[in-house]
PDB file of C-alpha atoms in Angstrom:
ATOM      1  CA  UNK A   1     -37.145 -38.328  -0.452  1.00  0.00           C
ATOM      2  CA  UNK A   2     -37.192 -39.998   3.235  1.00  0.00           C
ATOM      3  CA  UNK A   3     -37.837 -38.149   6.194  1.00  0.00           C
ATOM      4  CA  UNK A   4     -34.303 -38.605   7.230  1.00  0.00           C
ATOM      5  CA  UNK A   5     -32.712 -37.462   3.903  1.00  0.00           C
ATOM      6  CA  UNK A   6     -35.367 -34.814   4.366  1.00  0.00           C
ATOM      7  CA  UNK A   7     -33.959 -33.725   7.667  1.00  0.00           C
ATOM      8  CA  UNK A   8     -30.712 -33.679   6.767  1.00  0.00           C
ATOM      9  CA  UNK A   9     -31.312 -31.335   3.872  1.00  0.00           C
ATOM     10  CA  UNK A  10     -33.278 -28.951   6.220  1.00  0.00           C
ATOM     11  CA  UNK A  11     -30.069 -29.499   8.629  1.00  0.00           C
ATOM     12  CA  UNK A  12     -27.545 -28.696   5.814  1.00  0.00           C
ATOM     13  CA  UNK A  13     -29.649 -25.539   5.056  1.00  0.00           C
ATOM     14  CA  UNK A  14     -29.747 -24.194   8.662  1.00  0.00           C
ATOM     15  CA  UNK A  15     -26.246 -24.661   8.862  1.00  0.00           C
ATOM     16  CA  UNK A  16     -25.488 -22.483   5.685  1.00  0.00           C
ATOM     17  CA  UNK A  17     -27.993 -19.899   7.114  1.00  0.00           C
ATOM     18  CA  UNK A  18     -26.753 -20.059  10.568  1.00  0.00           C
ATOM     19  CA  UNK A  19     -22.778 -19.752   9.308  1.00  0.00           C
ATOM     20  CA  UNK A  20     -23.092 -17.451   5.833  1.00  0.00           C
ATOM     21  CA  UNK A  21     -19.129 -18.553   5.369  1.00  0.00           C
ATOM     22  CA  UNK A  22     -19.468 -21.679   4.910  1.00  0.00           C
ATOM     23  CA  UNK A  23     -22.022 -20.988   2.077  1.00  0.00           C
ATOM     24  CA  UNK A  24     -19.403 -18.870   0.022  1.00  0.00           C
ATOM     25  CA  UNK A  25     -15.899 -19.056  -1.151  1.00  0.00           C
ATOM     26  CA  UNK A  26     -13.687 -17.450   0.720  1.00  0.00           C
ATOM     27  CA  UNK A  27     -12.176 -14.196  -0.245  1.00  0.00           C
ATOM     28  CA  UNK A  28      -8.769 -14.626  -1.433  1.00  0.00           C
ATOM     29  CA  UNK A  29      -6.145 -12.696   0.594  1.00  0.00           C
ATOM     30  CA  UNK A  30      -4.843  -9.474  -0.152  1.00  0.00           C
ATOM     31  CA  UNK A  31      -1.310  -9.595  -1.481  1.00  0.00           C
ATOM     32  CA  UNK A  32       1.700  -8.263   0.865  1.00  0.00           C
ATOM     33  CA  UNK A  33       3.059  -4.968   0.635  1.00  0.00           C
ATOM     34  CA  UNK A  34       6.394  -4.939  -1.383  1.00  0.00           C
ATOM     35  CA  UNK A  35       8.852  -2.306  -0.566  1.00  0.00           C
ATOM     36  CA  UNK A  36      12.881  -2.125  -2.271  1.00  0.00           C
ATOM     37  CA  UNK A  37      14.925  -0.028   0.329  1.00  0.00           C
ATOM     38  CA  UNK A  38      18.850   0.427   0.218  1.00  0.00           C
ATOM     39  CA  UNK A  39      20.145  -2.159   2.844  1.00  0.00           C
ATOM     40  CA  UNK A  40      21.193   0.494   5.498  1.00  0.00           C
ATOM     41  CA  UNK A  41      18.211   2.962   5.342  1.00  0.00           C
ATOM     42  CA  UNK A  42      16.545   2.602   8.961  1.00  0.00           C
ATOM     43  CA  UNK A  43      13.660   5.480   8.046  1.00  0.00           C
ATOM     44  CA  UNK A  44      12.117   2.990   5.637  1.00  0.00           C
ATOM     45  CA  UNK A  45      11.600   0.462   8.420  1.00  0.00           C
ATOM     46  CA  UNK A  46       9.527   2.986  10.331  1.00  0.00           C
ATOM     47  CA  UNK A  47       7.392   3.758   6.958  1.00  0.00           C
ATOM     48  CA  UNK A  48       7.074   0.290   6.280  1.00  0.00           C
ATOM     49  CA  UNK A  49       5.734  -0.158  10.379  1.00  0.00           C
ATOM     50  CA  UNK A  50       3.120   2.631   8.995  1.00  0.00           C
ATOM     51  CA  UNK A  51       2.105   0.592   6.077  1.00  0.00           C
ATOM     52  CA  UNK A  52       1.693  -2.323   7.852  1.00  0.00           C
ATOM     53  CA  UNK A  53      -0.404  -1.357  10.122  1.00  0.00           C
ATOM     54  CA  UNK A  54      -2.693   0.558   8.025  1.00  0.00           C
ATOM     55  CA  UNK A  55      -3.213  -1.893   5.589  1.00  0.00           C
ATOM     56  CA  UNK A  56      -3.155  -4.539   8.128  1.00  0.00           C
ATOM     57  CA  UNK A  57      -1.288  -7.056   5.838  1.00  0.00           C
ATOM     58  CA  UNK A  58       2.470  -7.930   5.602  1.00  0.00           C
ATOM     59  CA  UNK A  59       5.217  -5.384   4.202  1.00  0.00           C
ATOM     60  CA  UNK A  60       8.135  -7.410   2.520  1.00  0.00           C
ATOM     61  CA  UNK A  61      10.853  -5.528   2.793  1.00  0.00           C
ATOM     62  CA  UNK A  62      13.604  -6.039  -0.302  1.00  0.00           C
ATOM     63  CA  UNK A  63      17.628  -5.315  -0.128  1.00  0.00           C
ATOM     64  CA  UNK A  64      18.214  -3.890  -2.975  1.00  0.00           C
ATOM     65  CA  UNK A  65      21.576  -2.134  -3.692  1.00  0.00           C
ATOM     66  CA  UNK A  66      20.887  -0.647  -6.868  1.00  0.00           C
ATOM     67  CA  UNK A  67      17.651   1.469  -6.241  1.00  0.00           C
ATOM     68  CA  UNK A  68      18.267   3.688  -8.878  1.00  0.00           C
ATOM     69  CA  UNK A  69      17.466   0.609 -11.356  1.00  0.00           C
ATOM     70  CA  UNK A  70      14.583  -0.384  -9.200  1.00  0.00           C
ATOM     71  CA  UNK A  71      12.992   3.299  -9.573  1.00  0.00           C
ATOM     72  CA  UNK A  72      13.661   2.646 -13.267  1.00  0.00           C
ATOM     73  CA  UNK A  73      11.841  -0.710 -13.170  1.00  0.00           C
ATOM     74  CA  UNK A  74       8.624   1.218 -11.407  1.00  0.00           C
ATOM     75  CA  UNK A  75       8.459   4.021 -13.676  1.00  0.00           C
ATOM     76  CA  UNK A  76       9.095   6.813 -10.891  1.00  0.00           C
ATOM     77  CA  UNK A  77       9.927  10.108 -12.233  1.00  0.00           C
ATOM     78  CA  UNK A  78      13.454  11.237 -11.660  1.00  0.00           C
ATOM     79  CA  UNK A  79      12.852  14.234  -9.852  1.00  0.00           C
ATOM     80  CA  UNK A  80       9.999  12.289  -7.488  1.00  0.00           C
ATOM     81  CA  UNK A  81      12.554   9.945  -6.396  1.00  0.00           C
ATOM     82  CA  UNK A  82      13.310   9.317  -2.545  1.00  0.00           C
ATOM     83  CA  UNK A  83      14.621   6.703  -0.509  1.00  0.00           C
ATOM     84  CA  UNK A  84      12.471   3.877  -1.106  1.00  0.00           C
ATOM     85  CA  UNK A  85       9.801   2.537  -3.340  1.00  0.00           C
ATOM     86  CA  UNK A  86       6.770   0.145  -2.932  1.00  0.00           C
ATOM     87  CA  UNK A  87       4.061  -1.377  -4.801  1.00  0.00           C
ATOM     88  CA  UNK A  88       1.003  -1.896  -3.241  1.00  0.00           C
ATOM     89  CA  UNK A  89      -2.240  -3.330  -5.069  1.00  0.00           C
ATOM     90  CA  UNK A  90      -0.492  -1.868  -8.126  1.00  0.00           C
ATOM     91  CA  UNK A  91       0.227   1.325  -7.412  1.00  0.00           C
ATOM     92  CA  UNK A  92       3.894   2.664  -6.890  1.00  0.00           C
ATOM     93  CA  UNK A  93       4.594   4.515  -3.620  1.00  0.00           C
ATOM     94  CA  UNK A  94       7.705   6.635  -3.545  1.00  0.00           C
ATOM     95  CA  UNK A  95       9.449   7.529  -0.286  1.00  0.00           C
ATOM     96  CA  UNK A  96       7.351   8.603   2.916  1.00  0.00           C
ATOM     97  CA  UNK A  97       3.892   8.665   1.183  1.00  0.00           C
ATOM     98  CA  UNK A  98       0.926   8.503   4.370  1.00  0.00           C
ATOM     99  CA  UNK A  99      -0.418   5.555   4.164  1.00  0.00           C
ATOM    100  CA  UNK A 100      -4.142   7.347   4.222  1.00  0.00           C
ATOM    101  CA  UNK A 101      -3.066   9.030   0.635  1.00  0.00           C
ATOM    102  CA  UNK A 102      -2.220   5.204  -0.703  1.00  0.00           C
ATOM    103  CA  UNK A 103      -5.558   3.759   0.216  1.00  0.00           C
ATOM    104  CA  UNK A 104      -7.227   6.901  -0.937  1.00  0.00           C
ATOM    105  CA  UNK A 105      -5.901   6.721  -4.262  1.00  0.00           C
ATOM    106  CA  UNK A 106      -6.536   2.777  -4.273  1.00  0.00           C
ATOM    107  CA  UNK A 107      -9.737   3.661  -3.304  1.00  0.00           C
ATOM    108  CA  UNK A 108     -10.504   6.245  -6.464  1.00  0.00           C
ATOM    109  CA  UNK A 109      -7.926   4.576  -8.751  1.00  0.00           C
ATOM    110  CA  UNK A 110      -7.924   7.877 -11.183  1.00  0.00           C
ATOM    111  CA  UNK A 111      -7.185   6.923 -15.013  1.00  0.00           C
ATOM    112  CA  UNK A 112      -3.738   7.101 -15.993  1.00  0.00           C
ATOM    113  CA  UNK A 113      -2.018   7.510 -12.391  1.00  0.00           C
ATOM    114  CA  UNK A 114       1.046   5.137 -12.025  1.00  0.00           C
ATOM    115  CA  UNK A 115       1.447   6.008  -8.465  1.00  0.00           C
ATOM    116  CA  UNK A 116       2.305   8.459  -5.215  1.00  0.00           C
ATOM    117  CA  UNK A 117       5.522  10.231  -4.734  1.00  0.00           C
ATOM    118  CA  UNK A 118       6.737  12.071  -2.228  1.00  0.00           C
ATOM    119  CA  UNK A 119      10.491  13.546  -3.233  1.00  0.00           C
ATOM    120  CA  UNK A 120      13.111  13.609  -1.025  1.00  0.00           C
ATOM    121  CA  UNK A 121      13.020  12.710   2.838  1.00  0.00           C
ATOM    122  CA  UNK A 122      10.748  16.088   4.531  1.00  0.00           C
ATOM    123  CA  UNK A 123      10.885  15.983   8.276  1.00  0.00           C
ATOM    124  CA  UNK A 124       7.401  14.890   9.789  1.00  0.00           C
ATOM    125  CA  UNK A 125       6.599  12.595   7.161  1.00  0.00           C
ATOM    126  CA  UNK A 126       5.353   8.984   7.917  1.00  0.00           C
ATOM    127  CA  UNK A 127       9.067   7.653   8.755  1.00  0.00           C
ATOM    128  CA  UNK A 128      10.684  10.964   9.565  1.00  0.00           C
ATOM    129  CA  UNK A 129       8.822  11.507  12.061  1.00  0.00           C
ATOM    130  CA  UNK A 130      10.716   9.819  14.987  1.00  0.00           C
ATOM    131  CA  UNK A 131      12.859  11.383  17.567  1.00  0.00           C
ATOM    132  CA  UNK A 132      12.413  14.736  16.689  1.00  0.00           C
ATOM    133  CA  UNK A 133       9.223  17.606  16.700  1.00  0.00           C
ATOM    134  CA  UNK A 134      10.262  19.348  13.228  1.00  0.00           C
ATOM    135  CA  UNK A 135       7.660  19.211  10.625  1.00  0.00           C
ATOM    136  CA  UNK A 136       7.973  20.510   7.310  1.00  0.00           C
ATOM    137  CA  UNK A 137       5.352  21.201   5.215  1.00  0.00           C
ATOM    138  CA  UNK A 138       5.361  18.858   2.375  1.00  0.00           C
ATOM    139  CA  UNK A 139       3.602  18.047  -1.037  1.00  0.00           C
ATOM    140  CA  UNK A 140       2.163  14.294  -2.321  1.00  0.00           C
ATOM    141  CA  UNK A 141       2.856  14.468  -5.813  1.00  0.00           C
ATOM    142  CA  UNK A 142       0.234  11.613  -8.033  1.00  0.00           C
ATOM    143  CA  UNK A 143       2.053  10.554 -11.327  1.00  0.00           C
ATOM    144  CA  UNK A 144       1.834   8.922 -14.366  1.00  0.00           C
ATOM    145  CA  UNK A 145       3.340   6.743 -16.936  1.00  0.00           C
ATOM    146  CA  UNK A 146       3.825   9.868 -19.199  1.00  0.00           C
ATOM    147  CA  UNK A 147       5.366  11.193 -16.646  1.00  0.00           C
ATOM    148  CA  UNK A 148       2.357  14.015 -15.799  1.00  0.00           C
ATOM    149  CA  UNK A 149       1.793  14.531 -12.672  1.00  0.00           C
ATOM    150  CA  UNK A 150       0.037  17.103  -9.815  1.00  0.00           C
ATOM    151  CA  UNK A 151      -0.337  17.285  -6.527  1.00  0.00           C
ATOM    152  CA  UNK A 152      -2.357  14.879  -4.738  1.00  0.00           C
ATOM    153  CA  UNK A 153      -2.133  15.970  -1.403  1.00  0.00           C
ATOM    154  CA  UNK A 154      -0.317  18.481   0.898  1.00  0.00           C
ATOM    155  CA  UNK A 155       0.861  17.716   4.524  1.00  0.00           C
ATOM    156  CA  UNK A 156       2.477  19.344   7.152  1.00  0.00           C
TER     157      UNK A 156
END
């Protein structure tokens, strides 16, 4: 090897030390946020604001005038259902879920559980919480494909 190839090697090597991403891959990029909403629901927007920023990656947003059938599609129980539903990092988040409870749950990813619900619309929920001080005290049902489920969290 010449000094010059030799230098150039040592070069190369300082580089990679010097700038650690250039020695790797880089990551790939988490996927967006998915969420099916009826078309004039305005709460969801504000829960989807919530996700967005929490997870600090986009939130598509999906029309979708027959929410019953995408419910179906997700596997959410019938008496969890609410006003939207997402899917995020496979999991299935129903209706006004705080976006701490998703990552937690991404974060333990417990055998068996499907996803987060949180029935109906309670006041002072992530999305229900605009333009007015009412807070109801609400559960954060987990749930499974079986349809079992418990509480994961309580709120309020």
């Amino acid at each position: 090897m010449t000094s010059l190839d030799r230098r150039a090697l040592l070069a190369l090597l300082g580089a990679s030390a010097a700038f650690p991403a250039l020695a790797r891959p880089a990551a790939a990029a988490p996927a967006p946020i998915t969420m099916w909403r009826d078309p004039g629901c305005g709460c969801c927007t504000e829960w989807a604001k919530r996700m967005e920023a929490a997870f600090r990656r986009p939130l598509r947003i999906v029309d979708a005038p027959n929410m019953p059938a995408v419910k179906q599609a997700q596997g959410v129980p019938d008496d969890l259902r609410s006003c939207h539903t997402a899917l995020v990092d496979g999991v299935v988040v129903e209706g006004h879920v705080p976006p701490e409870d998703v990552k937690a749950l991404i974060a333990r990813r417990p055998a068996g559980v499907r996803g987060l619900a949180v029935p109906g619309m309670p006041a002072g929920s992530p999305g229900m919480d605009v333009g007015h001080d009412h807070r109801q005290r609400y559960q954060v049902f987990a749930f499974s494909a079986g349809g079992k489920r418990s509480v994961f969290a309580t709120h309020g």
